[in-house]
Amino acid sequence: MKKIFISVFLIFAASFFVFAYGDKKIDIWDGVQIELPSGRPVNMFLFKADTDSSSGPTPAVIILPGGSYHHHGMYNEGKRVAKWFNSKGFNAFVLRYRISAAGYHYPAMMEDVQRAIQLVREGASEYNIDPNKLGLIGFSAGGHLAAWQAEFCNRINFLSDLGINVKVSLEPNWVCPVYPVVSMQDDIYHAWSRWSLLRTKKPTQEQKDMLSLELQVPDKMPPVYLVACHDDKVVKFENSQRLYNAIKAKGHDITFAEYEKGGHGFGMNNNKFLKRTHWNEDLYNWIVEKGFAK
């Protein structure tokens, strides 16, 4: 128990020091009557593009780090990702959404991602971004959150349920789930993510189906760029395969960048996998092709 406490403390401490260097910290629920039992604000961190603001609005991306819905990989899957997008002319926002380690479960994190999209789009002028070029990228559990928003953005509006007047679309223009948690079904689910999300080791079949993304593909959703490796020992590759097949069966726009070796958690660290595959450059080329870069 002592080791677990120390590990969790170090995770939160690392997150604080890493994001002390962002260009702006945004409390996404500031001024909104919402229950936050832990007393901690929910922050989103802006990292500005490496371009002159006088050149006009930039594209934007909201980044959702992984961590089994329990903690956040704020450096490898947060800041590193933001700085890379900055180099491509994007203003990047890293969302530290609510997690189980702080006492939160479904639908808190879904509320957070919808609120983040609302604030970025409504603050387009302040942040110097093009609201019609807003992407969403997530890693592992963050990939589940990103894909969930892609599927439910036109079906569930938690903000309206909270009494918030939403004047912008909550649909991202593109979505990239990277080695995502997808299914809550017993044969391939990621145990820690499912528990963190649903706060039970024995969810009902209805709960499992509701959050199994391969079962929830709508008739309309934004373009998807899916990334996963066959040798992933943390989240079974079958998760991504099922999601790809389900989206493809609906006739939607999806590209699946699948790799034989690479495992899980590579993020955008300057590691062997990134150097060998340049997977992020392939993603950027896809974004350009879709018309969502500057």
PDB file of C-alpha atoms in Angstrom:
ATOM      1  CA  MET A   1       0.000   0.000   0.000  1.00  0.00           C
ATOM      2  CA  LYS A   2       2.865   2.360   0.841  1.00  0.00           C
ATOM      3  CA  LYS A   3       4.454   1.732  -2.562  1.00  0.00           C
ATOM      4  CA  ILE A   4       1.143   2.451  -4.314  1.00  0.00           C
ATOM      5  CA  PHE A   5       0.734   5.725  -2.399  1.00  0.00           C
ATOM      6  CA  ILE A   6       4.278   6.817  -3.297  1.00  0.00           C
ATOM      7  CA  SER A   7       3.712   5.934  -6.971  1.00  0.00           C
ATOM      8  CA  VAL A   8       0.470   7.923  -7.166  1.00  0.00           C
ATOM      9  CA  PHE A   9       2.103  10.883  -5.379  1.00  0.00           C
ATOM     10  CA  LEU A  10       5.009  10.877  -7.833  1.00  0.00           C
ATOM     11  CA  ILE A  11       2.608  10.783 -10.793  1.00  0.00           C
ATOM     12  CA  PHE A  12       0.726  13.858  -9.561  1.00  0.00           C
ATOM     13  CA  ALA A  13       3.958  15.657  -8.616  1.00  0.00           C
ATOM     14  CA  ALA A  14       5.439  15.006 -12.045  1.00  0.00           C
ATOM     15  CA  SER A  15       2.278  16.307 -13.704  1.00  0.00           C
ATOM     16  CA  PHE A  16       2.474  19.545 -11.717  1.00  0.00           C
ATOM     17  CA  PHE A  17       6.089  20.295 -12.533  1.00  0.00           C
ATOM     18  CA  VAL A  18       5.806  19.359 -16.214  1.00  0.00           C
ATOM     19  CA  PHE A  19       2.822  21.607 -16.812  1.00  0.00           C
ATOM     20  CA  ALA A  20       4.164  24.563 -14.897  1.00  0.00           C
ATOM     21  CA  TYR A  21       5.745  25.395 -18.249  1.00  0.00           C
ATOM     22  CA  GLY A  22       2.597  25.586 -20.401  1.00  0.00           C
ATOM     23  CA  ASP A  23       1.658  28.932 -21.954  1.00  0.00           C
ATOM     24  CA  LYS A  24      -1.706  29.059 -20.175  1.00  0.00           C
ATOM     25  CA  LYS A  25      -3.575  26.986 -17.580  1.00  0.00           C
ATOM     26  CA  ILE A  26      -7.358  26.913 -17.977  1.00  0.00           C
ATOM     27  CA  ASP A  27      -9.747  25.797 -15.220  1.00  0.00           C
ATOM     28  CA  ILE A  28     -12.460  24.338 -17.449  1.00  0.00           C
ATOM     29  CA  TRP A  29     -15.227  24.415 -14.834  1.00  0.00           C
ATOM     30  CA  ASP A  30     -14.462  27.882 -13.457  1.00  0.00           C
ATOM     31  CA  GLY A  31     -17.737  29.691 -12.808  1.00  0.00           C
ATOM     32  CA  VAL A  32     -19.886  26.585 -13.337  1.00  0.00           C
ATOM     33  CA  GLN A  33     -21.883  24.959 -10.559  1.00  0.00           C
ATOM     34  CA  ILE A  34     -20.534  21.404 -10.730  1.00  0.00           C
ATOM     35  CA  GLU A  35     -19.682  18.988  -7.957  1.00  0.00           C
ATOM     36  CA  LEU A  36     -15.933  18.422  -7.662  1.00  0.00           C
ATOM     37  CA  PRO A  37     -15.580  16.252  -4.525  1.00  0.00           C
ATOM     38  CA  SER A  38     -11.780  16.201  -4.531  1.00  0.00           C
ATOM     39  CA  GLY A  39     -11.678  19.995  -4.507  1.00  0.00           C
ATOM     40  CA  ARG A  40      -9.172  19.981  -7.364  1.00  0.00           C
ATOM     41  CA  PRO A  41      -9.853  22.063 -10.478  1.00  0.00           C
ATOM     42  CA  VAL A  42      -9.952  20.337 -13.847  1.00  0.00           C
ATOM     43  CA  ASN A  43      -7.245  21.985 -15.913  1.00  0.00           C
ATOM     44  CA  MET A  44      -6.448  22.239 -19.590  1.00  0.00           C
ATOM     45  CA  PHE A  45      -3.000  23.462 -20.622  1.00  0.00           C
ATOM     46  CA  LEU A  46      -2.410  25.542 -23.750  1.00  0.00           C
ATOM     47  CA  PHE A  47       0.830  25.173 -25.689  1.00  0.00           C
ATOM     48  CA  LYS A  48       1.106  27.770 -28.443  1.00  0.00           C
ATOM     49  CA  ALA A  49       2.149  27.012 -32.016  1.00  0.00           C
ATOM     50  CA  ASP A  50       5.696  27.753 -33.136  1.00  0.00           C
ATOM     51  CA  THR A  51       4.385  30.275 -35.651  1.00  0.00           C
ATOM     52  CA  ASP A  52       3.813  34.021 -35.727  1.00  0.00           C
ATOM     53  CA  SER A  53       0.277  34.788 -34.530  1.00  0.00           C
ATOM     54  CA  SER A  54       0.074  37.532 -37.159  1.00  0.00           C
ATOM     55  CA  SER A  55      -0.077  34.832 -39.842  1.00  0.00           C
ATOM     56  CA  GLY A  56      -3.683  34.119 -38.905  1.00  0.00           C
ATOM     57  CA  PRO A  57      -5.612  31.452 -36.995  1.00  0.00           C
ATOM     58  CA  THR A  58      -3.941  28.098 -36.442  1.00  0.00           C
ATOM     59  CA  PRO A  59      -5.452  24.619 -36.466  1.00  0.00           C
ATOM     60  CA  ALA A  60      -5.887  23.173 -32.983  1.00  0.00           C
ATOM     61  CA  VAL A  61      -5.775  19.837 -31.204  1.00  0.00           C
ATOM     62  CA  ILE A  62      -6.989  18.667 -27.806  1.00  0.00           C
ATOM     63  CA  ILE A  63      -4.746  15.953 -26.325  1.00  0.00           C
ATOM     64  CA  LEU A  64      -6.008  13.256 -23.935  1.00  0.00           C
ATOM     65  CA  PRO A  65      -3.163  11.411 -22.154  1.00  0.00           C
ATOM     66  CA  GLY A  66      -3.649   7.784 -21.145  1.00  0.00           C
ATOM     67  CA  GLY A  67      -3.401   6.152 -17.731  1.00  0.00           C
ATOM     68  CA  SER A  68      -6.201   3.550 -17.419  1.00  0.00           C
ATOM     69  CA  TYR A  69      -8.665   6.298 -16.390  1.00  0.00           C
ATOM     70  CA  HIS A  70      -6.708   6.179 -13.111  1.00  0.00           C
ATOM     71  CA  HIS A  71      -3.782   8.569 -13.712  1.00  0.00           C
ATOM     72  CA  HIS A  72      -2.303  10.583 -16.606  1.00  0.00           C
ATOM     73  CA  GLY A  73       0.759  10.102 -18.791  1.00  0.00           C
ATOM     74  CA  MET A  74       1.173  13.857 -18.852  1.00  0.00           C
ATOM     75  CA  TYR A  75       4.679  14.030 -20.298  1.00  0.00           C
ATOM     76  CA  ASN A  76       5.032  11.294 -22.940  1.00  0.00           C
ATOM     77  CA  GLU A  77       1.377  11.471 -24.009  1.00  0.00           C
ATOM     78  CA  GLY A  78       0.785  15.103 -23.133  1.00  0.00           C
ATOM     79  CA  LYS A  79       3.517  17.713 -23.289  1.00  0.00           C
ATOM     80  CA  ARG A  80       5.650  15.849 -25.857  1.00  0.00           C
ATOM     81  CA  VAL A  81       2.616  15.508 -28.107  1.00  0.00           C
ATOM     82  CA  ALA A  82       1.697  19.170 -27.659  1.00  0.00           C
ATOM     83  CA  LYS A  83       5.201  20.377 -28.536  1.00  0.00           C
ATOM     84  CA  TRP A  84       5.267  18.209 -31.658  1.00  0.00           C
ATOM     85  CA  PHE A  85       1.928  19.629 -32.820  1.00  0.00           C
ATOM     86  CA  ASN A  86       3.281  23.116 -32.048  1.00  0.00           C
ATOM     87  CA  SER A  87       6.101  22.439 -34.498  1.00  0.00           C
ATOM     88  CA  LYS A  88       3.471  21.694 -37.146  1.00  0.00           C
ATOM     89  CA  GLY A  89       1.675  24.996 -36.584  1.00  0.00           C
ATOM     90  CA  PHE A  90      -1.060  23.787 -34.189  1.00  0.00           C
ATOM     91  CA  ASN A  91      -2.141  25.371 -30.945  1.00  0.00           C
ATOM     92  CA  ALA A  92      -2.348  22.371 -28.616  1.00  0.00           C
ATOM     93  CA  PHE A  93      -4.451  21.885 -25.489  1.00  0.00           C
ATOM     94  CA  VAL A  94      -3.630  19.078 -23.035  1.00  0.00           C
ATOM     95  CA  LEU A  95      -6.639  18.099 -20.948  1.00  0.00           C
ATOM     96  CA  ARG A  96      -6.111  16.696 -17.458  1.00  0.00           C
ATOM     97  CA  TYR A  97      -9.557  15.143 -17.296  1.00  0.00           C
ATOM     98  CA  ARG A  98     -11.001  13.674 -14.113  1.00  0.00           C
ATOM     99  CA  ILE A  99      -9.807  10.194 -13.110  1.00  0.00           C
ATOM    100  CA  SER A 100     -10.519   7.471 -10.558  1.00  0.00           C
ATOM    101  CA  ALA A 101      -7.391   8.237  -8.483  1.00  0.00           C
ATOM    102  CA  ALA A 102      -9.071  11.536  -7.588  1.00  0.00           C
ATOM    103  CA  GLY A 103     -12.438   9.849  -6.951  1.00  0.00           C
ATOM    104  CA  TYR A 104     -14.105  10.278 -10.357  1.00  0.00           C
ATOM    105  CA  HIS A 105     -15.770   7.777 -12.672  1.00  0.00           C
ATOM    106  CA  TYR A 106     -18.177   7.779 -15.629  1.00  0.00           C
ATOM    107  CA  PRO A 107     -19.445  10.222 -16.838  1.00  0.00           C
ATOM    108  CA  ALA A 108     -17.055  12.807 -15.305  1.00  0.00           C
ATOM    109  CA  MET A 109     -14.330  12.398 -17.927  1.00  0.00           C
ATOM    110  CA  MET A 110     -16.879  12.549 -20.754  1.00  0.00           C
ATOM    111  CA  GLU A 111     -18.207  15.805 -19.318  1.00  0.00           C
ATOM    112  CA  ASP A 112     -14.648  17.140 -19.249  1.00  0.00           C
ATOM    113  CA  VAL A 113     -13.852  16.403 -22.895  1.00  0.00           C
ATOM    114  CA  GLN A 114     -17.102  17.996 -24.048  1.00  0.00           C
ATOM    115  CA  ARG A 115     -16.425  21.069 -21.923  1.00  0.00           C
ATOM    116  CA  ALA A 116     -12.894  21.303 -23.365  1.00  0.00           C
ATOM    117  CA  ILE A 117     -14.210  21.266 -26.937  1.00  0.00           C
ATOM    118  CA  GLN A 118     -16.787  23.910 -26.054  1.00  0.00           C
ATOM    119  CA  LEU A 119     -14.206  26.232 -24.473  1.00  0.00           C
ATOM    120  CA  VAL A 120     -11.670  25.875 -27.278  1.00  0.00           C
ATOM    121  CA  ARG A 121     -14.262  26.575 -29.982  1.00  0.00           C
ATOM    122  CA  GLU A 122     -15.912  29.433 -28.098  1.00  0.00           C
ATOM    123  CA  GLY A 123     -12.477  30.892 -27.341  1.00  0.00           C
ATOM    124  CA  ALA A 124     -11.297  30.611 -30.953  1.00  0.00           C
ATOM    125  CA  SER A 125     -10.575  34.338 -31.225  1.00  0.00           C
ATOM    126  CA  GLU A 126      -8.743  34.496 -27.874  1.00  0.00           C
ATOM    127  CA  TYR A 127      -6.639  31.432 -28.678  1.00  0.00           C
ATOM    128  CA  ASN A 128      -6.112  32.417 -32.327  1.00  0.00           C
ATOM    129  CA  ILE A 129      -7.394  29.081 -33.631  1.00  0.00           C
ATOM    130  CA  ASP A 130      -9.607  28.004 -36.510  1.00  0.00           C
ATOM    131  CA  PRO A 131     -12.657  26.352 -34.862  1.00  0.00           C
ATOM    132  CA  ASN A 132     -13.252  24.338 -38.038  1.00  0.00           C
ATOM    133  CA  LYS A 133      -9.847  22.673 -37.750  1.00  0.00           C
ATOM    134  CA  LEU A 134     -10.046  21.119 -34.285  1.00  0.00           C
ATOM    135  CA  GLY A 135      -8.769  17.572 -33.750  1.00  0.00           C
ATOM    136  CA  LEU A 136      -8.879  15.197 -30.818  1.00  0.00           C
ATOM    137  CA  ILE A 137      -6.062  12.735 -30.091  1.00  0.00           C
ATOM    138  CA  GLY A 138      -6.013  10.302 -27.176  1.00  0.00           C
ATOM    139  CA  PHE A 139      -3.753   7.530 -25.925  1.00  0.00           C
ATOM    140  CA  SER A 140      -4.858   4.230 -24.342  1.00  0.00           C
ATOM    141  CA  ALA A 141      -7.740   5.191 -21.991  1.00  0.00           C
ATOM    142  CA  GLY A 142      -7.489   8.675 -23.509  1.00  0.00           C
ATOM    143  CA  GLY A 143      -7.969   6.956 -26.869  1.00  0.00           C
ATOM    144  CA  HIS A 144     -11.191   5.436 -25.558  1.00  0.00           C
ATOM    145  CA  LEU A 145     -12.290   8.906 -24.449  1.00  0.00           C
ATOM    146  CA  ALA A 146     -11.457  10.430 -27.854  1.00  0.00           C
ATOM    147  CA  ALA A 147     -13.255   7.675 -29.773  1.00  0.00           C
ATOM    148  CA  TRP A 148     -16.218   7.900 -27.396  1.00  0.00           C
ATOM    149  CA  GLN A 149     -16.586  11.591 -28.206  1.00  0.00           C
ATOM    150  CA  ALA A 150     -16.353  10.832 -31.929  1.00  0.00           C
ATOM    151  CA  GLU A 151     -19.228   8.379 -31.573  1.00  0.00           C
ATOM    152  CA  PHE A 152     -21.430  10.261 -29.105  1.00  0.00           C
ATOM    153  CA  CYS A 153     -20.787  13.929 -29.961  1.00  0.00           C
ATOM    154  CA  ASN A 154     -24.127  14.168 -31.764  1.00  0.00           C
ATOM    155  CA  ARG A 155     -26.059  11.888 -29.386  1.00  0.00           C
ATOM    156  CA  ILE A 156     -25.192  12.911 -25.819  1.00  0.00           C
ATOM    157  CA  ASN A 157     -24.674  16.466 -24.596  1.00  0.00           C
ATOM    158  CA  PHE A 158     -23.713  16.336 -20.934  1.00  0.00           C
ATOM    159  CA  LEU A 159     -23.212  20.104 -20.873  1.00  0.00           C
ATOM    160  CA  SER A 160     -26.861  20.802 -21.638  1.00  0.00           C
ATOM    161  CA  ASP A 161     -27.781  18.378 -18.860  1.00  0.00           C
ATOM    162  CA  LEU A 162     -25.621  20.527 -16.553  1.00  0.00           C
ATOM    163  CA  GLY A 163     -27.548  23.652 -17.591  1.00  0.00           C
ATOM    164  CA  ILE A 164     -24.780  25.015 -19.833  1.00  0.00           C
ATOM    165  CA  ASN A 165     -25.834  26.816 -23.000  1.00  0.00           C
ATOM    166  CA  VAL A 166     -23.641  25.339 -25.742  1.00  0.00           C
ATOM    167  CA  LYS A 167     -23.478  27.492 -28.876  1.00  0.00           C
ATOM    168  CA  VAL A 168     -20.849  25.509 -30.784  1.00  0.00           C
ATOM    169  CA  SER A 169     -20.587  22.018 -32.217  1.00  0.00           C
ATOM    170  CA  LEU A 170     -19.101  19.369 -29.926  1.00  0.00           C
ATOM    171  CA  GLU A 171     -18.009  17.271 -32.899  1.00  0.00           C
ATOM    172  CA  PRO A 172     -14.230  17.260 -33.460  1.00  0.00           C
ATOM    173  CA  ASN A 173     -13.159  17.643 -37.086  1.00  0.00           C
ATOM    174  CA  TRP A 174     -10.887  14.597 -36.826  1.00  0.00           C
ATOM    175  CA  VAL A 175     -10.045  12.012 -34.177  1.00  0.00           C
ATOM    176  CA  CYS A 176      -6.947   9.897 -33.529  1.00  0.00           C
ATOM    177  CA  PRO A 177      -7.163   7.065 -30.961  1.00  0.00           C
ATOM    178  CA  VAL A 178      -3.674   5.638 -30.301  1.00  0.00           C
ATOM    179  CA  TYR A 179      -3.421   2.070 -28.864  1.00  0.00           C
ATOM    180  CA  PRO A 180      -6.906   2.725 -27.469  1.00  0.00           C
ATOM    181  CA  VAL A 181      -8.963   0.901 -24.917  1.00  0.00           C
ATOM    182  CA  VAL A 182     -12.108   0.109 -26.940  1.00  0.00           C
ATOM    183  CA  SER A 183     -14.156  -2.748 -25.544  1.00  0.00           C
ATOM    184  CA  MET A 184     -15.592  -3.435 -22.111  1.00  0.00           C
ATOM    185  CA  GLN A 185     -16.555  -6.996 -23.103  1.00  0.00           C
ATOM    186  CA  ASP A 186     -15.153  -9.786 -20.936  1.00  0.00           C
ATOM    187  CA  ASP A 187     -12.979 -11.425 -23.600  1.00  0.00           C
ATOM    188  CA  ILE A 188     -10.720  -8.443 -24.401  1.00  0.00           C
ATOM    189  CA  TYR A 189     -11.362  -5.670 -21.870  1.00  0.00           C
ATOM    190  CA  HIS A 190      -8.571  -3.811 -20.050  1.00  0.00           C
ATOM    191  CA  ALA A 191      -9.355  -4.543 -16.405  1.00  0.00           C
ATOM    192  CA  TRP A 192      -7.936  -1.411 -14.778  1.00  0.00           C
ATOM    193  CA  SER A 193      -9.593   0.932 -17.282  1.00  0.00           C
ATOM    194  CA  ARG A 194     -12.965  -0.782 -16.923  1.00  0.00           C
ATOM    195  CA  TRP A 195     -12.851  -0.644 -13.144  1.00  0.00           C
ATOM    196  CA  SER A 196     -11.672   2.980 -13.118  1.00  0.00           C
ATOM    197  CA  LEU A 197     -14.447   3.979 -15.504  1.00  0.00           C
ATOM    198  CA  LEU A 198     -17.331   2.023 -13.985  1.00  0.00           C
ATOM    199  CA  ARG A 199     -16.188   1.604 -10.347  1.00  0.00           C
ATOM    200  CA  THR A 200     -17.120  -2.069 -10.264  1.00  0.00           C
ATOM    201  CA  LYS A 201     -15.417  -5.359 -11.057  1.00  0.00           C
ATOM    202  CA  LYS A 202     -18.731  -6.845 -12.138  1.00  0.00           C
ATOM    203  CA  PRO A 203     -20.530  -4.356 -14.397  1.00  0.00           C
ATOM    204  CA  THR A 204     -23.871  -5.237 -15.907  1.00  0.00           C
ATOM    205  CA  GLN A 205     -24.048  -6.281 -19.546  1.00  0.00           C
ATOM    206  CA  GLU A 206     -25.835  -3.004 -20.245  1.00  0.00           C
ATOM    207  CA  GLN A 207     -22.907  -1.036 -18.767  1.00  0.00           C
ATOM    208  CA  LYS A 208     -20.384  -3.064 -20.752  1.00  0.00           C
ATOM    209  CA  ASP A 209     -22.283  -2.585 -24.002  1.00  0.00           C
ATOM    210  CA  MET A 210     -22.812   1.138 -23.408  1.00  0.00           C
ATOM    211  CA  LEU A 211     -19.065   1.802 -23.248  1.00  0.00           C
ATOM    212  CA  SER A 212     -17.872  -0.812 -25.761  1.00  0.00           C
ATOM    213  CA  LEU A 213     -17.141   1.447 -28.706  1.00  0.00           C
ATOM    214  CA  GLU A 214     -17.252  -1.309 -31.302  1.00  0.00           C
ATOM    215  CA  LEU A 215     -20.955  -1.654 -30.444  1.00  0.00           C
ATOM    216  CA  GLN A 216     -21.778   2.060 -30.504  1.00  0.00           C
ATOM    217  CA  VAL A 217     -20.756   3.300 -33.964  1.00  0.00           C
ATOM    218  CA  PRO A 218     -23.349   5.918 -35.072  1.00  0.00           C
ATOM    219  CA  ASP A 219     -24.608   6.753 -38.541  1.00  0.00           C
ATOM    220  CA  LYS A 220     -22.438   9.897 -38.588  1.00  0.00           C
ATOM    221  CA  MET A 221     -19.014  10.559 -37.112  1.00  0.00           C
ATOM    222  CA  PRO A 222     -15.807  12.492 -37.960  1.00  0.00           C
ATOM    223  CA  PRO A 223     -12.828  10.960 -39.815  1.00  0.00           C
ATOM    224  CA  VAL A 224     -10.714   8.630 -37.684  1.00  0.00           C
ATOM    225  CA  TYR A 225      -6.987   7.804 -37.781  1.00  0.00           C
ATOM    226  CA  LEU A 226      -6.445   4.714 -35.628  1.00  0.00           C
ATOM    227  CA  VAL A 227      -3.003   3.587 -34.414  1.00  0.00           C
ATOM    228  CA  ALA A 228      -2.141   0.249 -32.767  1.00  0.00           C
ATOM    229  CA  CYS A 229       0.505  -2.504 -32.653  1.00  0.00           C
ATOM    230  CA  HIS A 230      -0.067  -6.250 -32.926  1.00  0.00           C
ATOM    231  CA  ASP A 231       2.309  -6.963 -30.027  1.00  0.00           C
ATOM    232  CA  ASP A 232       0.553  -4.676 -27.528  1.00  0.00           C
ATOM    233  CA  LYS A 233       0.653  -6.580 -24.232  1.00  0.00           C
ATOM    234  CA  VAL A 234      -1.300  -3.967 -22.238  1.00  0.00           C
ATOM    235  CA  VAL A 235      -4.419  -3.359 -24.347  1.00  0.00           C
ATOM    236  CA  LYS A 236      -5.093  -6.261 -26.691  1.00  0.00           C
ATOM    237  CA  PHE A 237      -4.718  -5.406 -30.376  1.00  0.00           C
ATOM    238  CA  GLU A 238      -8.155  -6.959 -30.931  1.00  0.00           C
ATOM    239  CA  ASN A 239      -9.626  -3.802 -29.372  1.00  0.00           C
ATOM    240  CA  SER A 240      -8.475  -1.686 -32.309  1.00  0.00           C
ATOM    241  CA  GLN A 241      -9.299  -4.385 -34.855  1.00  0.00           C
ATOM    242  CA  ARG A 242     -12.913  -4.551 -33.662  1.00  0.00           C
ATOM    243  CA  LEU A 243     -13.244  -0.770 -33.696  1.00  0.00           C
ATOM    244  CA  TYR A 244     -11.838  -0.546 -37.223  1.00  0.00           C
ATOM    245  CA  ASN A 245     -14.144  -3.285 -38.503  1.00  0.00           C
ATOM    246  CA  ALA A 246     -17.213  -1.700 -36.882  1.00  0.00           C
ATOM    247  CA  ILE A 247     -16.501   1.798 -38.255  1.00  0.00           C
ATOM    248  CA  LYS A 248     -15.608   0.427 -41.679  1.00  0.00           C
ATOM    249  CA  ALA A 249     -18.841  -1.610 -41.765  1.00  0.00           C
ATOM    250  CA  LYS A 250     -20.778   1.643 -41.327  1.00  0.00           C
ATOM    251  CA  GLY A 251     -19.010   3.141 -44.334  1.00  0.00           C
ATOM    252  CA  HIS A 252     -17.262   5.883 -42.356  1.00  0.00           C
ATOM    253  CA  ASP A 253     -13.870   7.447 -43.077  1.00  0.00           C
ATOM    254  CA  ILE A 254     -11.222   5.529 -41.113  1.00  0.00           C
ATOM    255  CA  THR A 255      -7.520   4.863 -41.656  1.00  0.00           C
ATOM    256  CA  PHE A 256      -5.863   2.122 -39.608  1.00  0.00           C
ATOM    257  CA  ALA A 257      -2.105   2.511 -39.079  1.00  0.00           C
ATOM    258  CA  GLU A 258      -1.261  -0.920 -37.685  1.00  0.00           C
ATOM    259  CA  TYR A 259       2.266  -2.055 -36.877  1.00  0.00           C
ATOM    260  CA  GLU A 260       3.643  -5.509 -36.075  1.00  0.00           C
ATOM    261  CA  LYS A 261       5.941  -4.330 -33.274  1.00  0.00           C
ATOM    262  CA  GLY A 262       5.805  -1.302 -31.016  1.00  0.00           C
ATOM    263  CA  GLY A 263       3.905  -2.408 -27.953  1.00  0.00           C
ATOM    264  CA  HIS A 264       2.037   0.108 -25.813  1.00  0.00           C
ATOM    265  CA  GLY A 265       2.784   3.521 -24.372  1.00  0.00           C
ATOM    266  CA  PHE A 266       5.243   4.825 -26.976  1.00  0.00           C
ATOM    267  CA  GLY A 267       3.417   8.167 -27.218  1.00  0.00           C
ATOM    268  CA  MET A 268       5.561  10.740 -28.981  1.00  0.00           C
ATOM    269  CA  ASN A 269       8.682  10.128 -26.996  1.00  0.00           C
ATOM    270  CA  ASN A 270      11.870  10.136 -29.089  1.00  0.00           C
ATOM    271  CA  ASN A 271      12.071   6.347 -28.893  1.00  0.00           C
ATOM    272  CA  LYS A 272      13.019   3.533 -31.281  1.00  0.00           C
ATOM    273  CA  PHE A 273       9.438   3.050 -32.446  1.00  0.00           C
ATOM    274  CA  LEU A 274       9.012   6.706 -33.386  1.00  0.00           C
ATOM    275  CA  LYS A 275      12.376   6.776 -35.179  1.00  0.00           C
ATOM    276  CA  ARG A 276      11.575   3.576 -37.067  1.00  0.00           C
ATOM    277  CA  THR A 277       7.986   4.300 -38.097  1.00  0.00           C
ATOM    278  CA  HIS A 278       7.596   8.105 -37.975  1.00  0.00           C
ATOM    279  CA  TRP A 279       3.971   7.310 -37.176  1.00  0.00           C
ATOM    280  CA  ASN A 280       3.273  10.905 -36.156  1.00  0.00           C
ATOM    281  CA  GLU A 281       4.472  12.213 -39.530  1.00  0.00           C
ATOM    282  CA  ASP A 282       2.076   9.810 -41.238  1.00  0.00           C
ATOM    283  CA  LEU A 283      -0.696  11.165 -39.006  1.00  0.00           C
ATOM    284  CA  TYR A 284       0.226  14.726 -39.949  1.00  0.00           C
ATOM    285  CA  ASN A 285       0.161  13.864 -43.667  1.00  0.00           C
ATOM    286  CA  TRP A 286      -3.319  12.413 -43.163  1.00  0.00           C
ATOM    287  CA  ILE A 287      -4.471  15.602 -41.377  1.00  0.00           C
ATOM    288  CA  VAL A 288      -3.120  17.681 -44.278  1.00  0.00           C
ATOM    289  CA  GLU A 289      -4.866  15.410 -46.780  1.00  0.00           C
ATOM    290  CA  LYS A 290      -8.161  15.885 -44.940  1.00  0.00           C
ATOM    291  CA  GLY A 291      -7.742  19.676 -45.041  1.00  0.00           C
ATOM    292  CA  PHE A 292      -7.393  20.267 -41.296  1.00  0.00           C
ATOM    293  CA  ALA A 293      -3.850  21.645 -41.202  1.00  0.00           C
ATOM    294  CA  LYS A 294      -2.951  25.256 -41.925  1.00  0.00           C
TER     295      LYS A 294
END
